[in-house]
Amino acid sequence: MNRHLQSEAAKKIIRQIENWVKKNSTISILYSNWYVGVTNSPPQRKSQHKTKLGSEPCFWKEYNANTKEIALAIELLYHKKGMTESVKIGGVKPDSKFVYVYKKYPTIFD
């Protein structure tokens, strides 16, 4: 396992993401219905996703991972679980330390 995932910050964020996704999933967790990413500016990134989606991202949540390395390790962990649109990671700015998550495919129950 990636050593960055062993940090207290990573463990806390992973617990929070799991709780958030579980709380906002209808029956069971389908990670492929969610997206996780890394940014240096959550408001700007949320706005970019809003433009792309044509509406507010559903169940948006952001977390300060303290370092880019921890944020990228968390992103990779969740991309492996299916919380992605492609297998692309990285390409983030040096000061990117925020992990964000939102539901890509909300249901009529959301």
CSV table of N, CA and C in Angstrom, one decimal:
chain,number,residue,atom,x,y,z
A,1,MET,N,0.8,-1.2,0.0
A,1,MET,CA,0.0,0.0,0.0
A,1,MET,C,0.9,1.2,0.0
A,2,ASN,N,0.5,2.3,-0.7
A,2,ASN,CA,1.2,3.5,-0.8
A,2,ASN,C,1.4,4.1,0.6
A,3,ARG,N,2.6,4.5,0.9
A,3,ARG,CA,3.0,5.0,2.3
A,3,ARG,C,2.2,6.3,2.6
A,4,HIS,N,1.8,7.0,1.6
A,4,HIS,CA,1.0,8.3,1.8
A,4,HIS,C,-0.4,8.0,2.3
A,5,LEU,N,-0.9,6.8,2.0
A,5,LEU,CA,-2.2,6.4,2.5
A,5,LEU,C,-2.2,6.0,4.0
A,6,GLN,N,-1.0,5.8,4.5
A,6,GLN,CA,-0.8,5.5,5.9
A,6,GLN,C,-0.9,6.7,6.9
A,7,SER,N,-0.8,7.9,6.3
A,7,SER,CA,-0.8,9.1,7.1
A,7,SER,C,-2.2,9.3,7.8
A,8,GLU,N,-2.2,10.0,8.9
A,8,GLU,CA,-3.5,10.2,9.6
A,8,GLU,C,-4.4,11.0,8.7
A,9,ALA,N,-3.9,12.0,8.0
A,9,ALA,CA,-4.7,12.8,7.1
A,9,ALA,C,-5.4,11.9,6.0
A,10,ALA,N,-4.7,11.0,5.4
A,10,ALA,CA,-5.2,10.1,4.4
A,10,ALA,C,-6.3,9.2,5.0
A,11,LYS,N,-6.0,8.6,6.1
A,11,LYS,CA,-6.9,7.7,6.8
A,11,LYS,C,-8.2,8.4,7.1
A,12,LYS,N,-8.1,9.7,7.6
A,12,LYS,CA,-9.3,10.4,8.0
A,12,LYS,C,-10.1,10.8,6.7
A,13,ILE,N,-9.5,11.2,5.6
A,13,ILE,CA,-10.2,11.5,4.4
A,13,ILE,C,-10.9,10.3,3.8
A,14,ILE,N,-10.2,9.2,3.8
A,14,ILE,CA,-10.7,7.9,3.3
A,14,ILE,C,-12.0,7.6,4.0
A,15,ARG,N,-11.9,7.6,5.4
A,15,ARG,CA,-13.2,7.4,6.2
A,15,ARG,C,-14.3,8.3,5.8
A,16,GLN,N,-13.9,9.6,5.7
A,16,GLN,CA,-15.0,10.6,5.3
A,16,GLN,C,-15.6,10.4,4.0
A,17,ILE,N,-14.7,10.0,3.0
A,17,ILE,CA,-15.2,9.7,1.6
A,17,ILE,C,-16.1,8.5,1.7
A,18,GLU,N,-15.7,7.5,2.4
A,18,GLU,CA,-16.5,6.3,2.4
A,18,GLU,C,-17.9,6.6,3.1
A,19,ASN,N,-17.9,7.3,4.2
A,19,ASN,CA,-19.1,7.7,4.8
A,19,ASN,C,-20.0,8.6,3.9
A,20,TRP,N,-19.4,9.5,3.2
A,20,TRP,CA,-20.2,10.4,2.3
A,20,TRP,C,-20.8,9.6,1.2
A,21,VAL,N,-20.0,8.8,0.6
A,21,VAL,CA,-20.5,8.0,-0.6
A,21,VAL,C,-21.6,7.0,-0.1
A,22,LYS,N,-21.4,6.4,1.0
A,22,LYS,CA,-22.4,5.5,1.6
A,22,LYS,C,-23.7,6.2,1.9
A,23,LYS,N,-23.6,7.4,2.5
A,23,LYS,CA,-24.7,8.2,2.9
A,23,LYS,C,-25.5,8.7,1.7
A,24,ASN,N,-24.9,8.9,0.6
A,24,ASN,CA,-25.5,9.5,-0.6
A,24,ASN,C,-25.7,8.5,-1.7
A,25,SER,N,-25.7,7.2,-1.4
A,25,SER,CA,-25.9,6.1,-2.4
A,25,SER,C,-27.3,5.5,-2.0
A,26,THR,N,-28.1,5.2,-3.0
A,26,THR,CA,-29.4,4.7,-2.7
A,26,THR,C,-29.5,3.3,-2.1
A,27,ILE,N,-28.9,2.3,-2.7
A,27,ILE,CA,-29.0,1.0,-2.2
A,27,ILE,C,-27.7,0.5,-1.7
A,28,SER,N,-26.7,0.4,-2.7
A,28,SER,CA,-25.4,0.0,-2.3
A,28,SER,C,-24.4,1.0,-3.0
A,29,ILE,N,-23.2,0.9,-2.6
A,29,ILE,CA,-22.2,1.8,-3.2
A,29,ILE,C,-21.7,1.3,-4.5
A,30,LEU,N,-21.9,2.1,-5.5
A,30,LEU,CA,-21.4,1.9,-6.9
A,30,LEU,C,-20.4,3.0,-7.1
A,31,TYR,N,-19.1,2.6,-6.9
A,31,TYR,CA,-18.1,3.6,-7.0
A,31,TYR,C,-18.0,4.2,-8.4
A,32,SER,N,-18.5,3.5,-9.5
A,32,SER,CA,-18.5,4.0,-10.8
A,32,SER,C,-19.5,5.2,-11.0
A,33,ASN,N,-20.4,5.3,-10.0
A,33,ASN,CA,-21.3,6.5,-10.1
A,33,ASN,C,-20.7,7.7,-9.5
A,34,TRP,N,-19.5,7.7,-9.0
A,34,TRP,CA,-18.9,8.8,-8.4
A,34,TRP,C,-17.6,9.2,-9.1
A,35,TYR,N,-17.1,10.4,-8.8
A,35,TYR,CA,-15.9,10.9,-9.4
A,35,TYR,C,-15.0,11.4,-8.2
A,36,VAL,N,-13.7,11.2,-8.3
A,36,VAL,CA,-12.8,11.8,-7.3
A,36,VAL,C,-11.7,12.4,-8.1
A,37,GLY,N,-11.3,13.6,-7.6
A,37,GLY,CA,-10.2,14.3,-8.3
A,37,GLY,C,-9.4,15.1,-7.3
A,38,VAL,N,-8.3,15.8,-7.8
A,38,VAL,CA,-7.4,16.6,-7.0
A,38,VAL,C,-7.3,18.0,-7.6
A,39,THR,N,-7.3,19.0,-6.8
A,39,THR,CA,-7.2,20.3,-7.3
A,39,THR,C,-6.5,21.2,-6.3
A,40,ASN,N,-6.1,22.4,-6.7
A,40,ASN,CA,-5.5,23.4,-5.8
A,40,ASN,C,-6.6,24.5,-5.5
A,41,SER,N,-7.7,24.4,-6.2
A,41,SER,CA,-8.8,25.4,-5.9
A,41,SER,C,-10.2,24.7,-6.1
A,42,PRO,N,-10.7,24.2,-5.0
A,42,PRO,CA,-12.0,23.5,-5.1
A,42,PRO,C,-13.1,24.4,-5.7
A,43,PRO,N,-13.3,25.7,-5.4
A,43,PRO,CA,-14.3,26.5,-6.0
A,43,PRO,C,-14.2,26.6,-7.5
A,44,GLN,N,-13.0,26.8,-8.0
A,44,GLN,CA,-12.7,26.9,-9.4
A,44,GLN,C,-13.0,25.5,-10.1
A,45,ARG,N,-12.5,24.4,-9.5
A,45,ARG,CA,-12.7,23.1,-10.1
A,45,ARG,C,-14.2,22.7,-10.1
A,46,LYS,N,-14.9,23.1,-9.0
A,46,LYS,CA,-16.4,22.8,-9.0
A,46,LYS,C,-17.1,23.6,-10.1
A,47,SER,N,-16.7,24.8,-10.3
A,47,SER,CA,-17.2,25.6,-11.4
A,47,SER,C,-17.0,25.0,-12.8
A,48,GLN,N,-15.8,24.4,-13.0
A,48,GLN,CA,-15.4,23.8,-14.2
A,48,GLN,C,-16.3,22.5,-14.4
A,49,HIS,N,-16.5,21.8,-13.4
A,49,HIS,CA,-17.3,20.6,-13.5
A,49,HIS,C,-18.8,21.0,-13.8
A,50,LYS,N,-19.2,22.1,-13.2
A,50,LYS,CA,-20.6,22.6,-13.4
A,50,LYS,C,-20.8,23.0,-14.9
A,51,THR,N,-19.8,23.6,-15.4
A,51,THR,CA,-19.9,24.0,-16.9
A,51,THR,C,-19.9,22.7,-17.7
A,52,LYS,N,-19.1,21.8,-17.4
A,52,LYS,CA,-19.0,20.5,-18.2
A,52,LYS,C,-20.3,19.7,-18.1
A,53,LEU,N,-20.9,19.7,-16.9
A,53,LEU,CA,-22.1,18.9,-16.6
A,53,LEU,C,-23.3,19.6,-17.0
A,54,GLY,N,-23.3,20.9,-17.1
A,54,GLY,CA,-24.5,21.7,-17.3
A,54,GLY,C,-25.3,21.9,-16.1
A,55,SER,N,-24.9,21.5,-14.9
A,55,SER,CA,-25.6,21.7,-13.7
A,55,SER,C,-24.6,21.5,-12.5
A,56,GLU,N,-25.0,21.9,-11.3
A,56,GLU,CA,-24.2,21.7,-10.1
A,56,GLU,C,-23.8,20.3,-9.9
A,57,PRO,N,-22.6,20.0,-9.6
A,57,PRO,CA,-22.2,18.6,-9.3
A,57,PRO,C,-23.0,18.1,-8.1
A,58,CYS,N,-23.6,17.0,-8.1
A,58,CYS,CA,-24.4,16.5,-7.0
A,58,CYS,C,-23.5,15.9,-5.9
A,59,PHE,N,-23.8,16.2,-4.6
A,59,PHE,CA,-23.1,15.7,-3.5
A,59,PHE,C,-21.6,16.0,-3.5
A,60,TRP,N,-21.3,17.2,-3.9
A,60,TRP,CA,-19.9,17.7,-3.9
A,60,TRP,C,-19.4,17.8,-2.5
A,61,LYS,N,-18.2,17.3,-2.3
A,61,LYS,CA,-17.5,17.4,-1.0
A,61,LYS,C,-16.0,17.5,-1.3
A,62,GLU,N,-15.3,18.3,-0.5
A,62,GLU,CA,-13.9,18.5,-0.7
A,62,GLU,C,-13.2,18.3,0.7
A,63,TYR,N,-11.9,17.9,0.5
A,63,TYR,CA,-11.1,17.6,1.7
A,63,TYR,C,-9.7,18.1,1.5
A,64,ASN,N,-9.1,18.7,2.6
A,64,ASN,CA,-7.8,19.2,2.5
A,64,ASN,C,-6.8,18.0,3.0
A,65,ALA,N,-6.1,17.5,2.0
A,65,ALA,CA,-5.2,16.4,2.3
A,65,ALA,C,-3.8,16.8,2.8
A,66,ASN,N,-3.6,18.1,2.9
A,66,ASN,CA,-2.3,18.7,3.4
A,66,ASN,C,-1.2,18.7,2.4
A,67,THR,N,-1.0,17.7,1.5
A,67,THR,CA,0.0,17.6,0.5
A,67,THR,C,-0.5,17.0,-0.8
A,68,LYS,N,0.2,17.4,-1.8
A,68,LYS,CA,-0.2,16.9,-3.2
A,68,LYS,C,0.0,15.3,-3.2
A,69,GLU,N,1.0,14.8,-2.6
A,69,GLU,CA,1.3,13.4,-2.6
A,69,GLU,C,0.2,12.6,-1.9
A,70,ILE,N,-0.3,13.1,-0.8
A,70,ILE,CA,-1.4,12.4,-0.1
A,70,ILE,C,-2.7,12.5,-1.0
A,71,ALA,N,-2.9,13.7,-1.5
A,71,ALA,CA,-4.1,13.8,-2.4
A,71,ALA,C,-4.1,12.9,-3.6
A,72,LEU,N,-2.9,12.8,-4.2
A,72,LEU,CA,-2.8,11.9,-5.4
A,72,LEU,C,-2.9,10.4,-5.0
A,73,ALA,N,-2.4,10.1,-3.9
A,73,ALA,CA,-2.5,8.7,-3.4
A,73,ALA,C,-4.0,8.3,-3.2
A,74,ILE,N,-4.8,9.2,-2.6
A,74,ILE,CA,-6.2,9.0,-2.4
A,74,ILE,C,-6.9,8.9,-3.7
A,75,GLU,N,-6.6,9.8,-4.6
A,75,GLU,CA,-7.2,9.8,-5.9
A,75,GLU,C,-7.0,8.5,-6.6
A,76,LEU,N,-5.8,8.0,-6.6
A,76,LEU,CA,-5.4,6.7,-7.2
A,76,LEU,C,-6.2,5.6,-6.6
A,77,LEU,N,-6.3,5.6,-5.3
A,77,LEU,CA,-7.0,4.5,-4.6
A,77,LEU,C,-8.4,4.5,-5.1
A,78,TYR,N,-9.1,5.6,-5.2
A,78,TYR,CA,-10.5,5.6,-5.6
A,78,TYR,C,-10.7,5.4,-7.1
A,79,HIS,N,-9.7,5.9,-7.9
A,79,HIS,CA,-9.8,5.6,-9.3
A,79,HIS,C,-9.7,4.1,-9.6
A,80,LYS,N,-8.9,3.4,-8.8
A,80,LYS,CA,-8.8,1.9,-8.9
A,80,LYS,C,-10.2,1.2,-8.5
A,81,LYS,N,-11.0,1.9,-7.7
A,81,LYS,CA,-12.3,1.4,-7.3
A,81,LYS,C,-13.4,1.8,-8.3
A,82,GLY,N,-13.0,2.6,-9.3
A,82,GLY,CA,-14.0,3.0,-10.3
A,82,GLY,C,-14.5,4.4,-10.3
A,83,MET,N,-14.0,5.2,-9.4
A,83,MET,CA,-14.4,6.6,-9.3
A,83,MET,C,-13.7,7.5,-10.2
A,84,THR,N,-13.8,7.3,-11.5
A,84,THR,CA,-13.1,8.0,-12.5
A,84,THR,C,-13.9,8.0,-13.8
A,85,GLU,N,-13.4,8.9,-14.7
A,85,GLU,CA,-13.9,8.9,-16.1
A,85,GLU,C,-12.9,8.2,-17.0
A,86,SER,N,-11.7,8.2,-16.6
A,86,SER,CA,-10.6,7.6,-17.4
A,86,SER,C,-9.5,7.2,-16.3
A,87,VAL,N,-8.5,6.5,-16.8
A,87,VAL,CA,-7.5,6.1,-15.9
A,87,VAL,C,-6.4,7.1,-15.7
A,88,LYS,N,-6.7,8.3,-16.1
A,88,LYS,CA,-5.7,9.4,-16.0
A,88,LYS,C,-5.7,10.0,-14.6
A,89,ILE,N,-4.4,10.1,-14.1
A,89,ILE,CA,-4.3,10.8,-12.8
A,89,ILE,C,-3.1,11.8,-13.0
A,90,GLY,N,-2.9,12.7,-12.0
A,90,GLY,CA,-1.8,13.6,-12.1
A,90,GLY,C,-2.2,14.8,-12.9
A,91,GLY,N,-1.1,15.5,-13.4
A,91,GLY,CA,-1.3,16.7,-14.2
A,91,GLY,C,-1.8,17.9,-13.3
A,92,VAL,N,-1.6,17.7,-12.0
A,92,VAL,CA,-2.0,18.7,-11.1
A,92,VAL,C,-0.9,19.7,-10.8
A,93,LYS,N,-1.3,20.9,-10.3
A,93,LYS,CA,-0.3,21.9,-10.0
A,93,LYS,C,0.4,21.6,-8.7
A,94,PRO,N,1.6,22.1,-8.5
A,94,PRO,CA,2.4,21.7,-7.3
A,94,PRO,C,1.6,22.0,-5.9
A,95,ASP,N,0.7,23.0,-5.9
A,95,ASP,CA,0.0,23.4,-4.7
A,95,ASP,C,-1.3,22.7,-4.6
A,96,SER,N,-1.6,21.7,-5.4
A,96,SER,CA,-2.8,20.9,-5.3
A,96,SER,C,-2.8,20.0,-4.1
A,97,LYS,N,-3.7,20.2,-3.2
A,97,LYS,CA,-3.7,19.4,-2.0
A,97,LYS,C,-5.1,19.1,-1.5
A,98,PHE,N,-6.1,19.4,-2.4
A,98,PHE,CA,-7.5,19.1,-2.1
A,98,PHE,C,-8.0,17.9,-2.9
A,99,VAL,N,-8.7,17.0,-2.2
A,99,VAL,CA,-9.4,15.9,-2.8
A,99,VAL,C,-10.8,16.3,-2.9
A,100,TYR,N,-11.5,16.1,-4.0
A,100,TYR,CA,-12.9,16.3,-4.0
A,100,TYR,C,-13.6,15.1,-4.6
A,101,VAL,N,-14.9,15.0,-4.3
A,101,VAL,CA,-15.7,13.9,-4.8
A,101,VAL,C,-17.1,14.4,-5.1
A,102,TYR,N,-17.7,13.9,-6.1
A,102,TYR,CA,-19.1,14.2,-6.4
A,102,TYR,C,-19.8,13.0,-7.1
A,103,LYS,N,-21.1,12.9,-7.1
A,103,LYS,CA,-21.8,11.9,-7.7
A,103,LYS,C,-22.0,12.2,-9.2
A,104,LYS,N,-21.5,11.4,-10.1
A,104,LYS,CA,-21.6,11.6,-11.5
A,104,LYS,C,-23.1,11.3,-12.0
A,105,TYR,N,-23.6,10.2,-11.5
A,105,TYR,CA,-24.9,9.8,-11.9
A,105,TYR,C,-26.0,9.7,-10.8
A,106,PRO,N,-26.5,10.9,-10.5
A,106,PRO,CA,-27.6,10.9,-9.5
A,106,PRO,C,-28.8,10.1,-10.0
A,107,THR,N,-29.5,9.6,-9.0
A,107,THR,CA,-30.8,8.8,-9.4
A,107,THR,C,-32.0,9.7,-9.1
A,108,ILE,N,-33.1,9.3,-9.5
A,108,ILE,CA,-34.3,10.1,-9.3
A,108,ILE,C,-34.6,10.2,-7.8
A,109,PHE,N,-34.0,9.4,-7.0
A,109,PHE,CA,-34.2,9.4,-5.5
A,109,PHE,C,-33.3,10.4,-4.8
A,110,ASP,N,-32.3,11.0,-5.5
A,110,ASP,CA,-31.4,11.9,-4.9
A,110,ASP,C,-32.0,13.3,-4.9
